Coordinates of C-alpha atoms in Angstrom, one line a residue:
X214 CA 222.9 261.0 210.6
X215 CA 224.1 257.7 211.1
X216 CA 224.0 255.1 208.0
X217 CA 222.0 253.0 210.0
X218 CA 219.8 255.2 210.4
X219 CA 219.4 256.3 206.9
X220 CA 219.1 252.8 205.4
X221 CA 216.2 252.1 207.8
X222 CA 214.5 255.2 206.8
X223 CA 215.0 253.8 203.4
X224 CA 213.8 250.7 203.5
X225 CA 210.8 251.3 205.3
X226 CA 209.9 253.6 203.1
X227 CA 210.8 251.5 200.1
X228 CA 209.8 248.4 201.9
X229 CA 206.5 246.8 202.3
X230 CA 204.8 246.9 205.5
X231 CA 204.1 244.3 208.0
X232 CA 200.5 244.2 206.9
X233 CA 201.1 244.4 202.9
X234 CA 203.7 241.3 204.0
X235 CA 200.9 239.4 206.1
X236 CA 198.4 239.8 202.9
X237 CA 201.1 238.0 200.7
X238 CA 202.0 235.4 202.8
X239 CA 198.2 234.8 203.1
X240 CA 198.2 234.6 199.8
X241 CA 200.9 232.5 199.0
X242 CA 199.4 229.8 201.8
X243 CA 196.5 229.9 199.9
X244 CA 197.9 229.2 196.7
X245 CA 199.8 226.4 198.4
X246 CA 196.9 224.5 199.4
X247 CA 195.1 225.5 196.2
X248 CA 198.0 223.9 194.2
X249 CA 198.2 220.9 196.8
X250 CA 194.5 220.2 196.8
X251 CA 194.9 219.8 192.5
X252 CA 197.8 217.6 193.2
X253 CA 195.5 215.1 195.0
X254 CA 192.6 215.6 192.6
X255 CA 194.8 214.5 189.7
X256 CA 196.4 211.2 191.7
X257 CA 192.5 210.5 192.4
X258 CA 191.9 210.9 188.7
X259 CA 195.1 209.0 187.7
X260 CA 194.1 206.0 189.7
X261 CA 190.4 205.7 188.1
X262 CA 192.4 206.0 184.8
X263 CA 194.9 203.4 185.8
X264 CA 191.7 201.2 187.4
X265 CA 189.6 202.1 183.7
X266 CA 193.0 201.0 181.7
X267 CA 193.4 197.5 183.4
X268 CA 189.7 196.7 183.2
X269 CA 189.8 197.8 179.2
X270 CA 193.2 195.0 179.4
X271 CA 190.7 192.3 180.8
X272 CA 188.1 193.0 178.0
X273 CA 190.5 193.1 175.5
X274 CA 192.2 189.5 176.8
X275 CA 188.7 188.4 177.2
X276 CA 187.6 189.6 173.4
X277 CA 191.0 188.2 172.4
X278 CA 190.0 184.7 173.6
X279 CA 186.8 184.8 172.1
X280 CA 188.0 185.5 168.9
X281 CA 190.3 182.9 168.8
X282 CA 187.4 180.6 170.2
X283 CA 185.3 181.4 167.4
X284 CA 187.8 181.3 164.9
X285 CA 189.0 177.8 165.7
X286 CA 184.9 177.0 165.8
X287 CA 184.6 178.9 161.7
X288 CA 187.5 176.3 161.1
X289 CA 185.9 173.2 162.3
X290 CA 182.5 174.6 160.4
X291 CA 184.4 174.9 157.2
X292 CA 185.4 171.4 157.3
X293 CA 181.8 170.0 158.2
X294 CA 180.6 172.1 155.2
X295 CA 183.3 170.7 153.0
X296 CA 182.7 167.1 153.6
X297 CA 178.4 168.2 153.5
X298 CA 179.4 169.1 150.2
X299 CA 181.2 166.7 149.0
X300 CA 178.9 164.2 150.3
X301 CA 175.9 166.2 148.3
X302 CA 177.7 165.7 145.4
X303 CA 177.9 162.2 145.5
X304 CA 174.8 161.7 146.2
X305 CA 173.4 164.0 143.5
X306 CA 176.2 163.1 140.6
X307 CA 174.9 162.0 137.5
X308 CA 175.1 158.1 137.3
X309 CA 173.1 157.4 133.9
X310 CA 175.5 156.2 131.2
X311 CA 176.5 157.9 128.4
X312 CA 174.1 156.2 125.9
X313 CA 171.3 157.1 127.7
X314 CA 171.5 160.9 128.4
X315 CA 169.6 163.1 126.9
X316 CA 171.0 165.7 125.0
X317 CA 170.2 169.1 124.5
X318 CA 169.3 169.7 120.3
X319 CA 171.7 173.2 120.5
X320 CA 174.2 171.3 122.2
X321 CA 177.0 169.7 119.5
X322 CA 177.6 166.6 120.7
X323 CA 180.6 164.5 120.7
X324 CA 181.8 161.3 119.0
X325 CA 179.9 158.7 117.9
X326 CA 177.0 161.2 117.0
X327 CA 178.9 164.1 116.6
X328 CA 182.2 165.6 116.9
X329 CA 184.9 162.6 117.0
X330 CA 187.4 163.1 120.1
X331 CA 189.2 160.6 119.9
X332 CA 193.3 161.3 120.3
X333 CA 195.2 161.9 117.1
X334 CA 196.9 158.4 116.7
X335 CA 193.6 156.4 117.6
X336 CA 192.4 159.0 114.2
X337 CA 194.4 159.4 112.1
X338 CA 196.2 156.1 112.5
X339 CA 200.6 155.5 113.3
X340 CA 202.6 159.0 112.9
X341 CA 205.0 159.0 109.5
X342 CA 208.6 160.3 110.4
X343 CA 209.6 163.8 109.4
X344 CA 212.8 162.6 107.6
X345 CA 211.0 160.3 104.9
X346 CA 211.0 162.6 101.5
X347 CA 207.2 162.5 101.2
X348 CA 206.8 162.9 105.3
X349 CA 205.6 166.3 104.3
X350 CA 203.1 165.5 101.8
X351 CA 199.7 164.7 103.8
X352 CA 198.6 163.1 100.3
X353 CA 200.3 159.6 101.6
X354 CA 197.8 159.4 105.0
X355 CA 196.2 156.6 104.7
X356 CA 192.5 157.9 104.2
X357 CA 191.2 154.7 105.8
X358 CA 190.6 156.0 109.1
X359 CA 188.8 159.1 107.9
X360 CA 186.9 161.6 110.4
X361 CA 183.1 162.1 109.2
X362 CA 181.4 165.6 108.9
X363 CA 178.8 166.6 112.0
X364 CA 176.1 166.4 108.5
X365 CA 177.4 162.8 107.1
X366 CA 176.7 161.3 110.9
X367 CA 173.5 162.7 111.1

């Protein structure tokens, strides 16, 4: 026997046959337009996402400038409201002097009825140096100027 002839014996017997190779190749056509078929599906499907993405990137411009609209808008309202208020409170500021305001009995009111406010040298009269050997000793203020108890005023 030939070598041949032996290693076609073999190989048909090890082999596949013509029909069992048909099958496959069915198969692997099959699978081939299976796989090419999802290919398109997922362009079609990236397209209507790329589509869906730029329309969200017109919103979003279009939200963008509305915002900004509305902000500049809040800013121009903020300064009408400003001057409205400022305006109110000219209009409704107390303008009755000081003699002729009422005041409140719990209140404790200031100088001349009550507490004297007046600054320190209008007081207690011209400031003594430090250096002078009885600048220490309040006993040499001049008690002329002397600030009256809430009770003595009243």
């Amino acid at each position: 026997m030939s070598l041949v002839t032996r290693g076609r014996r073999l190989a048909r017997h090890r082999g596949k046959t013509p029909m069992q190779l048909r099958v496959e190749l069915d198969e692997a056509v099959c699978t081939l337009i299976a796989l090419t078929t999802e290919v398109d599906n997922l362009g079609a499907e990236r397209a209507q996402l790329e589509l869906q993405l730029d329309q969200a990137g017109i919103d979003l411009s279009g939200a963008l400038e509305d915002l900004r609209a509305s902000e500049a808008e809040k800013a121009h309202l903020r300064i009408e409201l400003h001057a409205l208020r400022a305006f109110k409170a000219n209009v409704l500021a107390t303008t009755v002097p000081p003699m002729e305001r009422d005041i409140d009995p719990d209140e404790q009111p200031t100088h001349p009825t009550g507490f004297d406010v007046r600054p320190l040298w209008d007081a207690l009269g011209p400031v003594v140096a430090v250096a002078a050997p009885r600048a220490a000793d309040p006993a040499h203020i001049p008690h002329t100027t002397r600030i009256k108890p809430a009770e003595e005023v009243a």
